[in-house]
mmCIF file of C-alpha atoms (C1' of nucleotides) in Angstrom:
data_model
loop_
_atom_site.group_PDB
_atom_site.id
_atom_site.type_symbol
_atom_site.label_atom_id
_atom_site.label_comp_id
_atom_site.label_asym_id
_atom_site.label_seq_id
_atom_site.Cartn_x
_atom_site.Cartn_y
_atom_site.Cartn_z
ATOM 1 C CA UNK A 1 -52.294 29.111 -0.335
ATOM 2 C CA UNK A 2 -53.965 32.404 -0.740
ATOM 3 C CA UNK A 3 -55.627 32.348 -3.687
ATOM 4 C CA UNK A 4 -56.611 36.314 -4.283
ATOM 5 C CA UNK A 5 -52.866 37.126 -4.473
ATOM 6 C CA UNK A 6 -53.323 34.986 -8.124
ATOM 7 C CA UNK A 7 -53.424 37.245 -10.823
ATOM 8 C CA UNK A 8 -55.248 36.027 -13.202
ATOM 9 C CA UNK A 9 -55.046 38.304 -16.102
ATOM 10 C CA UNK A 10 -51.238 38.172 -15.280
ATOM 11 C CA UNK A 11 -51.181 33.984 -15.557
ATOM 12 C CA UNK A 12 -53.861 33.615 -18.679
ATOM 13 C CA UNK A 13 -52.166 36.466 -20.704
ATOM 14 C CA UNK A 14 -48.240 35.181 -20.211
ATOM 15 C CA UNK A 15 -47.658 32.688 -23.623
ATOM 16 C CA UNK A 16 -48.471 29.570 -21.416
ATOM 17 C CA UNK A 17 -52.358 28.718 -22.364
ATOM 18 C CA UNK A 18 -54.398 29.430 -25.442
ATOM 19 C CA UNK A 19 -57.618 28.241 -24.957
ATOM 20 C CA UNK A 20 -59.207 30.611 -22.491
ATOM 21 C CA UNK A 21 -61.861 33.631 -23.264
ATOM 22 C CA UNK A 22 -62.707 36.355 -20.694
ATOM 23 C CA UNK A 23 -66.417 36.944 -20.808
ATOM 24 C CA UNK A 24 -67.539 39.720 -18.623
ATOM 25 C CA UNK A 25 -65.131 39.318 -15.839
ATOM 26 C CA UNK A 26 -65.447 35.781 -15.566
ATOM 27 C CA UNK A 27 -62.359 33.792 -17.689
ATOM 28 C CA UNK A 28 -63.227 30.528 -19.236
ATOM 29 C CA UNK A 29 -60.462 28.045 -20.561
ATOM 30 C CA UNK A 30 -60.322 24.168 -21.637
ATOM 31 C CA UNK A 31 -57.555 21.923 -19.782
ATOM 32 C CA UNK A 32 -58.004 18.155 -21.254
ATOM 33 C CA UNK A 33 -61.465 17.309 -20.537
ATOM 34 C CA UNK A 34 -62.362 19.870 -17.885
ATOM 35 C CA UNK A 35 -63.341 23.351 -18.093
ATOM 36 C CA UNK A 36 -62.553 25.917 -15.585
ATOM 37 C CA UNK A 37 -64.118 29.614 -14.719
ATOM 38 C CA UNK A 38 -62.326 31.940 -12.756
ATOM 39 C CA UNK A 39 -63.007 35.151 -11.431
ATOM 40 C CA UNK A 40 -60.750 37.720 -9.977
ATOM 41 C CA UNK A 41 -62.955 39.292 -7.603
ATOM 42 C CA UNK A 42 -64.507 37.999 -5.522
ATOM 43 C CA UNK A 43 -61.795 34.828 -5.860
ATOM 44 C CA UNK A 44 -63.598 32.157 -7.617
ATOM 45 C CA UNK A 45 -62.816 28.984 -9.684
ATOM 46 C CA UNK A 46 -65.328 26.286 -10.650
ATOM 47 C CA UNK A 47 -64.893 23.164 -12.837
ATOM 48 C CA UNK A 48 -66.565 20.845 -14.692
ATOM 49 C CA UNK A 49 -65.017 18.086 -13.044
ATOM 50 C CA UNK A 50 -65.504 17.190 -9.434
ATOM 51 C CA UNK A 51 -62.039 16.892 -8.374
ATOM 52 C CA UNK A 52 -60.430 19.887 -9.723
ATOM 53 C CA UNK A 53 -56.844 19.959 -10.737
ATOM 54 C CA UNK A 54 -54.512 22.114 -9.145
ATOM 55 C CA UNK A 55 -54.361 24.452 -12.074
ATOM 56 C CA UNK A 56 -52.065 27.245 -10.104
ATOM 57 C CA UNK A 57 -49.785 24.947 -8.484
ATOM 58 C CA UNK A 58 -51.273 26.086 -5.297
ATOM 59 C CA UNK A 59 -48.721 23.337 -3.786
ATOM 60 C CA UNK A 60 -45.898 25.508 -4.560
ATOM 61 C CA UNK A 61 -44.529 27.725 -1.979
ATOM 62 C CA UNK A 62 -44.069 30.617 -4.450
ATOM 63 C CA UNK A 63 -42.773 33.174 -1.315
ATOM 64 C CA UNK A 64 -40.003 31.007 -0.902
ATOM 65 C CA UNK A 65 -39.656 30.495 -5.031
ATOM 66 C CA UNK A 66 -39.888 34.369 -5.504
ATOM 67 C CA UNK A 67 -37.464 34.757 -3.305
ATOM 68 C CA UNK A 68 -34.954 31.904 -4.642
ATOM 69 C CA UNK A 69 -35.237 33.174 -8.176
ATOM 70 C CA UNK A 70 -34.627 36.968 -7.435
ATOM 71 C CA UNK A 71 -30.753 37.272 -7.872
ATOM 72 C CA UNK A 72 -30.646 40.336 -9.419
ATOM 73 C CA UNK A 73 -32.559 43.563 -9.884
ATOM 74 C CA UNK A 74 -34.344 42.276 -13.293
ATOM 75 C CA UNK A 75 -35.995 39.491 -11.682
ATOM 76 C CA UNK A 76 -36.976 40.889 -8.911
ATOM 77 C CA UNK A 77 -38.582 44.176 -10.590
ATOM 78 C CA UNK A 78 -40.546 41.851 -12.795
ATOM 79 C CA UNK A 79 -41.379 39.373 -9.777
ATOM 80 C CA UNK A 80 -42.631 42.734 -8.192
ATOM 81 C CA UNK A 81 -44.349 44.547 -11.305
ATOM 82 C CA UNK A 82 -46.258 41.335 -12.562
ATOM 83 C CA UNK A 83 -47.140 40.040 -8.523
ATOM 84 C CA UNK A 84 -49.856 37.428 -9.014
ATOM 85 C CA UNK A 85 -48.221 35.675 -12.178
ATOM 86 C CA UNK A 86 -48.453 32.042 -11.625
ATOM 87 C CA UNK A 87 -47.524 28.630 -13.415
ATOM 88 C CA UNK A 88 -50.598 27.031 -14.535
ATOM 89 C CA UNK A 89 -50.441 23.423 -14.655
ATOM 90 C CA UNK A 90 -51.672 21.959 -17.583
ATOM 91 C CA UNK A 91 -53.041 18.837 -19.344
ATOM 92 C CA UNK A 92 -49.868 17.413 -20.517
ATOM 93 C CA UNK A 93 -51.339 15.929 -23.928
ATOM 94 C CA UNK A 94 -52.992 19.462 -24.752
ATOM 95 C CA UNK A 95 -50.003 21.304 -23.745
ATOM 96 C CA UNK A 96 -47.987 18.983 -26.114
ATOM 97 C CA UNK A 97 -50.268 19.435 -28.904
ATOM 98 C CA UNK A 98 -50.650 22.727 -28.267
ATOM 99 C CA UNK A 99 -47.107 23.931 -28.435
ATOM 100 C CA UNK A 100 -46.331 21.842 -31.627
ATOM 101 C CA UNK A 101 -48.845 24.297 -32.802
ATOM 102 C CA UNK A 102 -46.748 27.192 -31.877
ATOM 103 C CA UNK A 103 -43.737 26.962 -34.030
ATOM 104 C CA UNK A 104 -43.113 30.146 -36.505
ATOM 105 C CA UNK A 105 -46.525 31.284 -35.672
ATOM 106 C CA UNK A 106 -48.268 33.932 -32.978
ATOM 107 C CA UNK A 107 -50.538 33.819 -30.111
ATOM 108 C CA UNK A 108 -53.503 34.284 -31.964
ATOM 109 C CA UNK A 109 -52.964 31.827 -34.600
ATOM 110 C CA UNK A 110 -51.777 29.475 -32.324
ATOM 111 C CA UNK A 111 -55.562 29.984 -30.307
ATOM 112 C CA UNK A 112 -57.552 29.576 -33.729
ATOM 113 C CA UNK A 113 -56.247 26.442 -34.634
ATOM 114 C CA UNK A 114 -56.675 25.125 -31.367
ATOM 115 C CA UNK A 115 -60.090 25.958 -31.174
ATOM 116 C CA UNK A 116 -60.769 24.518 -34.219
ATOM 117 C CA UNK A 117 -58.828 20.949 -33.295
ATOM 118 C CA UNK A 118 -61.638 21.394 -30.225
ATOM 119 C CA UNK A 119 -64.381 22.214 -32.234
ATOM 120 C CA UNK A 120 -63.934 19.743 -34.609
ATOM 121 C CA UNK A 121 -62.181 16.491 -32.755
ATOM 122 C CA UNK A 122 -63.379 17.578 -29.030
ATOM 123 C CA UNK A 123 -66.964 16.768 -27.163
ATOM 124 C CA UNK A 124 -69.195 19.110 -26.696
ATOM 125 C CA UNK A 125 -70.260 19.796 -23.060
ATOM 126 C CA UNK A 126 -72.412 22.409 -21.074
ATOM 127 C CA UNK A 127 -70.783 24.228 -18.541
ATOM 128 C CA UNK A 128 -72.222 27.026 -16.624
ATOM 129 C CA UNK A 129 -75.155 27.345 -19.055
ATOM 130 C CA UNK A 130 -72.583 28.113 -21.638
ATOM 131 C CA UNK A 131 -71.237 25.233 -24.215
ATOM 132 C CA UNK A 132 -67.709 24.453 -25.185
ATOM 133 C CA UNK A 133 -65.620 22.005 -26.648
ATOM 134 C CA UNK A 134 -62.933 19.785 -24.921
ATOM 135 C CA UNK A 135 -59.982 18.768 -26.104
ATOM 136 C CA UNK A 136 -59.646 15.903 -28.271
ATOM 137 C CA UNK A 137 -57.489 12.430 -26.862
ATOM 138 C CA UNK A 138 -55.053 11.313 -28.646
ATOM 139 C CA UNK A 139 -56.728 8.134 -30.017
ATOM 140 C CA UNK A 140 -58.723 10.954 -31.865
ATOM 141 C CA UNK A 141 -56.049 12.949 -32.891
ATOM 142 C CA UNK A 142 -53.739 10.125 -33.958
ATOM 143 C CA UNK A 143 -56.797 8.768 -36.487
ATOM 144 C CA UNK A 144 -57.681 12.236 -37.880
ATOM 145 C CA UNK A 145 -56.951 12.391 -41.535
ATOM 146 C CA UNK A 146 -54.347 14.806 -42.882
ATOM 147 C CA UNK A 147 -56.903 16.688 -44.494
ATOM 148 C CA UNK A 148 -59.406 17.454 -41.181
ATOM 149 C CA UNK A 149 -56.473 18.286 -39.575
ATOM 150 C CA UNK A 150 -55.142 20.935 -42.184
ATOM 151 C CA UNK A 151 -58.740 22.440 -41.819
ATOM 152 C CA UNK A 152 -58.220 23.566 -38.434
ATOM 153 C CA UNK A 153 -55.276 25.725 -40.264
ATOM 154 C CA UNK A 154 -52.153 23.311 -39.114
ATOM 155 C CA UNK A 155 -50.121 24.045 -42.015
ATOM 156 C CA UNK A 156 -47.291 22.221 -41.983
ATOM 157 C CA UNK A 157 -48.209 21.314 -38.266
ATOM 158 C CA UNK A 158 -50.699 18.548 -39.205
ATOM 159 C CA UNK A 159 -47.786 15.943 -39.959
ATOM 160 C CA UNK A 160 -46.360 16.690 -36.457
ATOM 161 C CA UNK A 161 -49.544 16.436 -34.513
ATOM 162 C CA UNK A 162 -50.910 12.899 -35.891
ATOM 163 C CA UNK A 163 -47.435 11.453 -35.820
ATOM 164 C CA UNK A 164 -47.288 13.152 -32.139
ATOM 165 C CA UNK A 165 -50.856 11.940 -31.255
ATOM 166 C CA UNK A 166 -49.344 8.161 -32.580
ATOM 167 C CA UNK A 167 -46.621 8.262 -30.078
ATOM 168 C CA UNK A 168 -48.655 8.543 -27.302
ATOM 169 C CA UNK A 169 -50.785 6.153 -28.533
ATOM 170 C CA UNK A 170 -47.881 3.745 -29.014
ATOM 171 C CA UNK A 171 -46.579 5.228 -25.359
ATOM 172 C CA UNK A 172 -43.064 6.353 -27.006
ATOM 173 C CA UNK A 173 -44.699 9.312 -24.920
ATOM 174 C CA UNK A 174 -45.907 8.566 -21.802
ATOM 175 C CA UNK A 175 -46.484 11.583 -19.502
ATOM 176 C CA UNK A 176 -46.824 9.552 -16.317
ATOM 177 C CA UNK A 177 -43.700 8.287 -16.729
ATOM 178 C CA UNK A 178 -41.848 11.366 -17.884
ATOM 179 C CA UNK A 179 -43.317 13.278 -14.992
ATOM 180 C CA UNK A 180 -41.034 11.052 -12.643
ATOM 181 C CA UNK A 181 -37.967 10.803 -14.568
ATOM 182 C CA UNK A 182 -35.563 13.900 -14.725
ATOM 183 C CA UNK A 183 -35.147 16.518 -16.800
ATOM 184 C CA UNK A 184 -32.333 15.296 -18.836
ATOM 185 C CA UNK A 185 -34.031 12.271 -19.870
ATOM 186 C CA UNK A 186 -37.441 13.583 -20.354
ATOM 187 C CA UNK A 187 -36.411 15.889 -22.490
ATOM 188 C CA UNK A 188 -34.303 13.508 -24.652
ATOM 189 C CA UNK A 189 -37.759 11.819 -25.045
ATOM 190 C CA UNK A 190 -39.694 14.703 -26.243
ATOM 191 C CA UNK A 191 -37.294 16.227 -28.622
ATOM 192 C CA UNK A 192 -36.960 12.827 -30.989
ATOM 193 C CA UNK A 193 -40.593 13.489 -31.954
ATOM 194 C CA UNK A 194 -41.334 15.208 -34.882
ATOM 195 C CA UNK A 195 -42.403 19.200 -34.154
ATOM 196 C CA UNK A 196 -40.327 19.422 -30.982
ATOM 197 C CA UNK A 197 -37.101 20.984 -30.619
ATOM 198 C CA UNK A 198 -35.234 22.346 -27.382
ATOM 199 C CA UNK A 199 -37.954 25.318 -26.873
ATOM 200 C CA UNK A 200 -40.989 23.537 -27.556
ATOM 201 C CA UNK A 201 -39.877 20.740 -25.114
ATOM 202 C CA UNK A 202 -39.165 22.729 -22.361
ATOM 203 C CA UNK A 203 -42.555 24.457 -22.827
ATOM 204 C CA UNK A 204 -43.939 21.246 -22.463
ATOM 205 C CA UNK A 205 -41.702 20.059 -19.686
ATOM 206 C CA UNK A 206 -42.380 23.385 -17.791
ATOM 207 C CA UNK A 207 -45.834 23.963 -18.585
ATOM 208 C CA UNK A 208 -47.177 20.365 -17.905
ATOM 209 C CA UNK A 209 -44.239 18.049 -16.347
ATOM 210 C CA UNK A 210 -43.203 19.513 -13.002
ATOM 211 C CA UNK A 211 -39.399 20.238 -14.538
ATOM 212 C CA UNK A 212 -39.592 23.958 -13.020
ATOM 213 C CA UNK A 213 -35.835 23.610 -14.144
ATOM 214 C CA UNK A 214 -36.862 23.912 -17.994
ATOM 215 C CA UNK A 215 -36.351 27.981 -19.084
ATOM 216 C CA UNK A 216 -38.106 27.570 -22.892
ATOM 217 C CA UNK A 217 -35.692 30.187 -24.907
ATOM 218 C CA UNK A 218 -38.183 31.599 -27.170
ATOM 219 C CA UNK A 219 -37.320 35.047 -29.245
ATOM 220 C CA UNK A 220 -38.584 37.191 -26.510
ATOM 221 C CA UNK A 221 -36.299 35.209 -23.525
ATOM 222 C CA UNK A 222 -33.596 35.486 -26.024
ATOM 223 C CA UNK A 223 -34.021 38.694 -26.162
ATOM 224 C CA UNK A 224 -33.993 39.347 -22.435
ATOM 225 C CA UNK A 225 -30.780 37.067 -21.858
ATOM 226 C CA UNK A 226 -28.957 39.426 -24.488
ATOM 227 C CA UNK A 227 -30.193 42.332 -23.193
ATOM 228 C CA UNK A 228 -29.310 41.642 -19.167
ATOM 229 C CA UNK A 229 -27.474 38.694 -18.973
ATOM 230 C CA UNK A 230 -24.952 38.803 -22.090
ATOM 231 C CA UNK A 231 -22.059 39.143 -19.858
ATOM 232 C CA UNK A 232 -23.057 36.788 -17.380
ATOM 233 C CA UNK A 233 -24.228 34.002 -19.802
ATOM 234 C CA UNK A 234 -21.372 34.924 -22.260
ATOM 235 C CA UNK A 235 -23.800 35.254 -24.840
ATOM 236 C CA UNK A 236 -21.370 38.143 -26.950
ATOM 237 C CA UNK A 237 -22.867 37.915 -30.593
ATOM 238 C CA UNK A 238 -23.970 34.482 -30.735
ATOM 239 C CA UNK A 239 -26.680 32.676 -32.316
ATOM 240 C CA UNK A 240 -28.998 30.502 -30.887
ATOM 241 C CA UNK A 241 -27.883 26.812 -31.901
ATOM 242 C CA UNK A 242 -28.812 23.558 -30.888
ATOM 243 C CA UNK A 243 -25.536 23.402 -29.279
ATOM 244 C CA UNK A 244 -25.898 26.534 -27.564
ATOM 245 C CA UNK A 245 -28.971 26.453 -26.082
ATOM 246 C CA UNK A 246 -27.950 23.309 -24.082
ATOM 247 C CA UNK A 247 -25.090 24.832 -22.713
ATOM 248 C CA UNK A 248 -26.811 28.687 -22.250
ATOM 249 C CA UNK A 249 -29.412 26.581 -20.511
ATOM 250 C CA UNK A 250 -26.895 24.893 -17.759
ATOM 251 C CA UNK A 251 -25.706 28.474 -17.167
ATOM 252 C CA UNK A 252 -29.241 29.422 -16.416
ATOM 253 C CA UNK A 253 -29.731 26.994 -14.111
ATOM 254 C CA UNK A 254 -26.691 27.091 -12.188
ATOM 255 C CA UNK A 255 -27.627 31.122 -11.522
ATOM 256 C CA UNK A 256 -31.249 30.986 -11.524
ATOM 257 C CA UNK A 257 -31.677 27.774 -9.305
ATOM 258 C CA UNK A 258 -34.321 24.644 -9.670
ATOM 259 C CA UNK A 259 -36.836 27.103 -10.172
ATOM 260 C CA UNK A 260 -35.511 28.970 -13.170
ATOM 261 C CA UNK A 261 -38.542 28.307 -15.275
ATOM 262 C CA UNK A 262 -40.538 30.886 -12.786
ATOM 263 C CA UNK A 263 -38.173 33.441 -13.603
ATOM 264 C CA UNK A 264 -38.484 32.865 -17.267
ATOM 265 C CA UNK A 265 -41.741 33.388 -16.999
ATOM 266 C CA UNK A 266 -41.612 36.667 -15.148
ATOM 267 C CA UNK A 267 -39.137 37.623 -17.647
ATOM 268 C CA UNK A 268 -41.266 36.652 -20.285
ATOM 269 C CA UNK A 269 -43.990 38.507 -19.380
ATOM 270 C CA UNK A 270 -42.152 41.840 -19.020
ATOM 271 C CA UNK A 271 -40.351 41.860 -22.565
ATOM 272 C CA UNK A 272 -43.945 41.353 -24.459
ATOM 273 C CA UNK A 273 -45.672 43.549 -22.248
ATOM 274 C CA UNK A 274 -43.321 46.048 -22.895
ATOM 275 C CA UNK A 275 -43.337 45.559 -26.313
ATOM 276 C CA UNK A 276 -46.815 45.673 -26.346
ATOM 277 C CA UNK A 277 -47.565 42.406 -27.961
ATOM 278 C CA UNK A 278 -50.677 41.149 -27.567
ATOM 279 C CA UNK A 279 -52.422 38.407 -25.687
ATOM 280 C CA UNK A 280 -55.568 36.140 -25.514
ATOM 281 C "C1'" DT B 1 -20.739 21.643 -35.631
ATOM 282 C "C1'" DA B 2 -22.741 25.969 -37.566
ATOM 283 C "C1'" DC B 3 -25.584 28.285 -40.662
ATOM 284 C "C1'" DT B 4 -29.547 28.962 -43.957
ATOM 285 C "C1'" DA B 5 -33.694 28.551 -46.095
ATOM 286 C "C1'" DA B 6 -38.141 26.613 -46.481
ATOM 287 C "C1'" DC B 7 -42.278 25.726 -44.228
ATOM 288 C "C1'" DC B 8 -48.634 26.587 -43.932
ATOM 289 C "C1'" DT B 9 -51.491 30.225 -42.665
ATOM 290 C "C1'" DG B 10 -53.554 34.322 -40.872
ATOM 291 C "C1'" DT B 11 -53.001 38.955 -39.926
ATOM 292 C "C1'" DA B 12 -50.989 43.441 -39.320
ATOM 293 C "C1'" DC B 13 -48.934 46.917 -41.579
ATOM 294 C "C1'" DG B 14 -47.446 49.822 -45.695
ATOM 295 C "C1'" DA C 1 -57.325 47.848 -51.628
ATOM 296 C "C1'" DC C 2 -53.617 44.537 -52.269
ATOM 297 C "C1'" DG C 3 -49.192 42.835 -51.465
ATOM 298 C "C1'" DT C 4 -45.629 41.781 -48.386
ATOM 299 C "C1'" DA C 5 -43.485 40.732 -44.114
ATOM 300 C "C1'" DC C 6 -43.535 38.392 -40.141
ATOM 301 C "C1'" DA C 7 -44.976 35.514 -36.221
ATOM 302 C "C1'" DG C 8 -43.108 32.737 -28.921
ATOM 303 C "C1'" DG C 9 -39.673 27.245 -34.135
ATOM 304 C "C1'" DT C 10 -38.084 22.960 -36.422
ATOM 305 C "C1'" DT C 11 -35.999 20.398 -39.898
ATOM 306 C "C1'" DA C 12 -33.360 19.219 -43.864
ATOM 307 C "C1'" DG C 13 -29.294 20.071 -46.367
#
DNA sequence: TACTAACCTGTACG
DNA sequence: ACGTACAGGTTAG
């Protein structure tokens, strides 16, 4: 549980949160409700909230994760170039929400029309002398109309986030309940609502369920798997189905271990960086 | 089952 | 400047 060996930059800046903004060296982000600072150095994290959540998974013994995830020479150099990168656990409605956002679009789209969901559907609270805007419940969401929702820039996302924000509502999503079931099932769940497929889902699952099995196949992990792990995965010129990613993902698992999802997001990491995409 | 195109919108290139 | 391509995907056909 020692906190300085948390990267920060590393965790904020790897595809898993959007709503975070470094101001002088002090990072600011929105889970749910609650709004966090953190600073690097000294170590510091405040919230809004008197009992904190455990953002960084500080519960997880990530020595013994590292370790279990490093098969090869790929994970391990990106375990050991990107030391620090944690999971962040997240507010499982935002996280839902916010990776329904994410289809066919980029990091900084994805962080405009969040803010803009926030801005106009969240509360405004003061935090640290500074004022920001939570994220909205679903109730909220679910009631929108179409038309405030495409003027956060939703595009074709706005049908997909009030019918989401319904099935919560009606509890044909309920997070409490999926965080206990496994992975199989809970992602069954997610994937018959509208917006979420197989990578979306397993962001959510990952990101905000506790299924540290899910491995989100995204372009960039796609990418990676073809580039080191075509033989291994069998992945000789194929396309990424429906069909396919179910049984690529089984593969994963079975090499990678229960904790494959850290290793994706090592891997993750290191493709963009070294493409030089950008970040928050 | 597998493949393809369309989808809103903002932005980065040319 | 202005247009075109593309972006961390899903769905309908």
């Amino acid at each position: 549980m020692r906190t300085s060996r948390i990267n920060i930059d590393y965790t904020i800046n790897s595809g898993q949160v959007f709503l975070w903004e470094k101001i002088d060296k002090n990072w600011y982000g929105i889970n749910g409700k609650e709004i966090f600072c953190i600073r690097q150095n000294p170590f510091k994290l405040s919230s809004s909230t008197k009992k904190s959540s455990d953002l960084f998974r500080q519960t997880d013994n990530v020595e013994k994760i590292l370790k279990n995830i490093s098969k090869d020479e790929i994970v391990r150099a990106s375990t050991k170039k990107f030391q620090g990168l944690r999971l962040i656990r997240q507010n499982p409605f935002q996280c839902y929400i916010s990776f329904i956002c994410s289809s066919n679009t980029n990091i900084k789209n994805i962080k405009q029309m969040l803010q803009k969901l926030c801005k106009k559907f969240g509360r405004q609270v003061k935090f640290e002398e500074k004022y920001f805007f939570t994220f909205p419940d679903p109730q909220t969401l679910a009631n929108a109309s179409l038309r405030d929702l495409l003027s956060c820039g939703l595009g074709f996302r706005a049908k997909s986030v009030k019918k989401a924000s319904k099935d919560v509502i009606v509890k044909k999503v309920d997070f409490d309940h999926l965080k206990k079931i496994d992975y199989i099932t809970a992602k069954e769940t997610l994937k018959s609502v509208r917006g979420i497929g197989n990578k979306i889902a397993d962001c959510i699952l990952l990101f905000s369920l506790e299924k540290l099995e899910a491995f989100p196949i995204d372009r960039w992990t796609w990418r990676i798997l073809k580039k080191y792990y075509s033989e291994k995965f069998e992945l000789q010129n194929k396309t990424l189905t429906e069909k396919k990613y179910e049984e690529i993902h089984e593969k994963i698992v079975e090499y990678f271990g229960p904790y494959a999802g850290y290793a994706q997001q090592f891997l993750f990491k290191m493709e963009r960086d070294l493409n030089q995409k950008k970040w928050l």
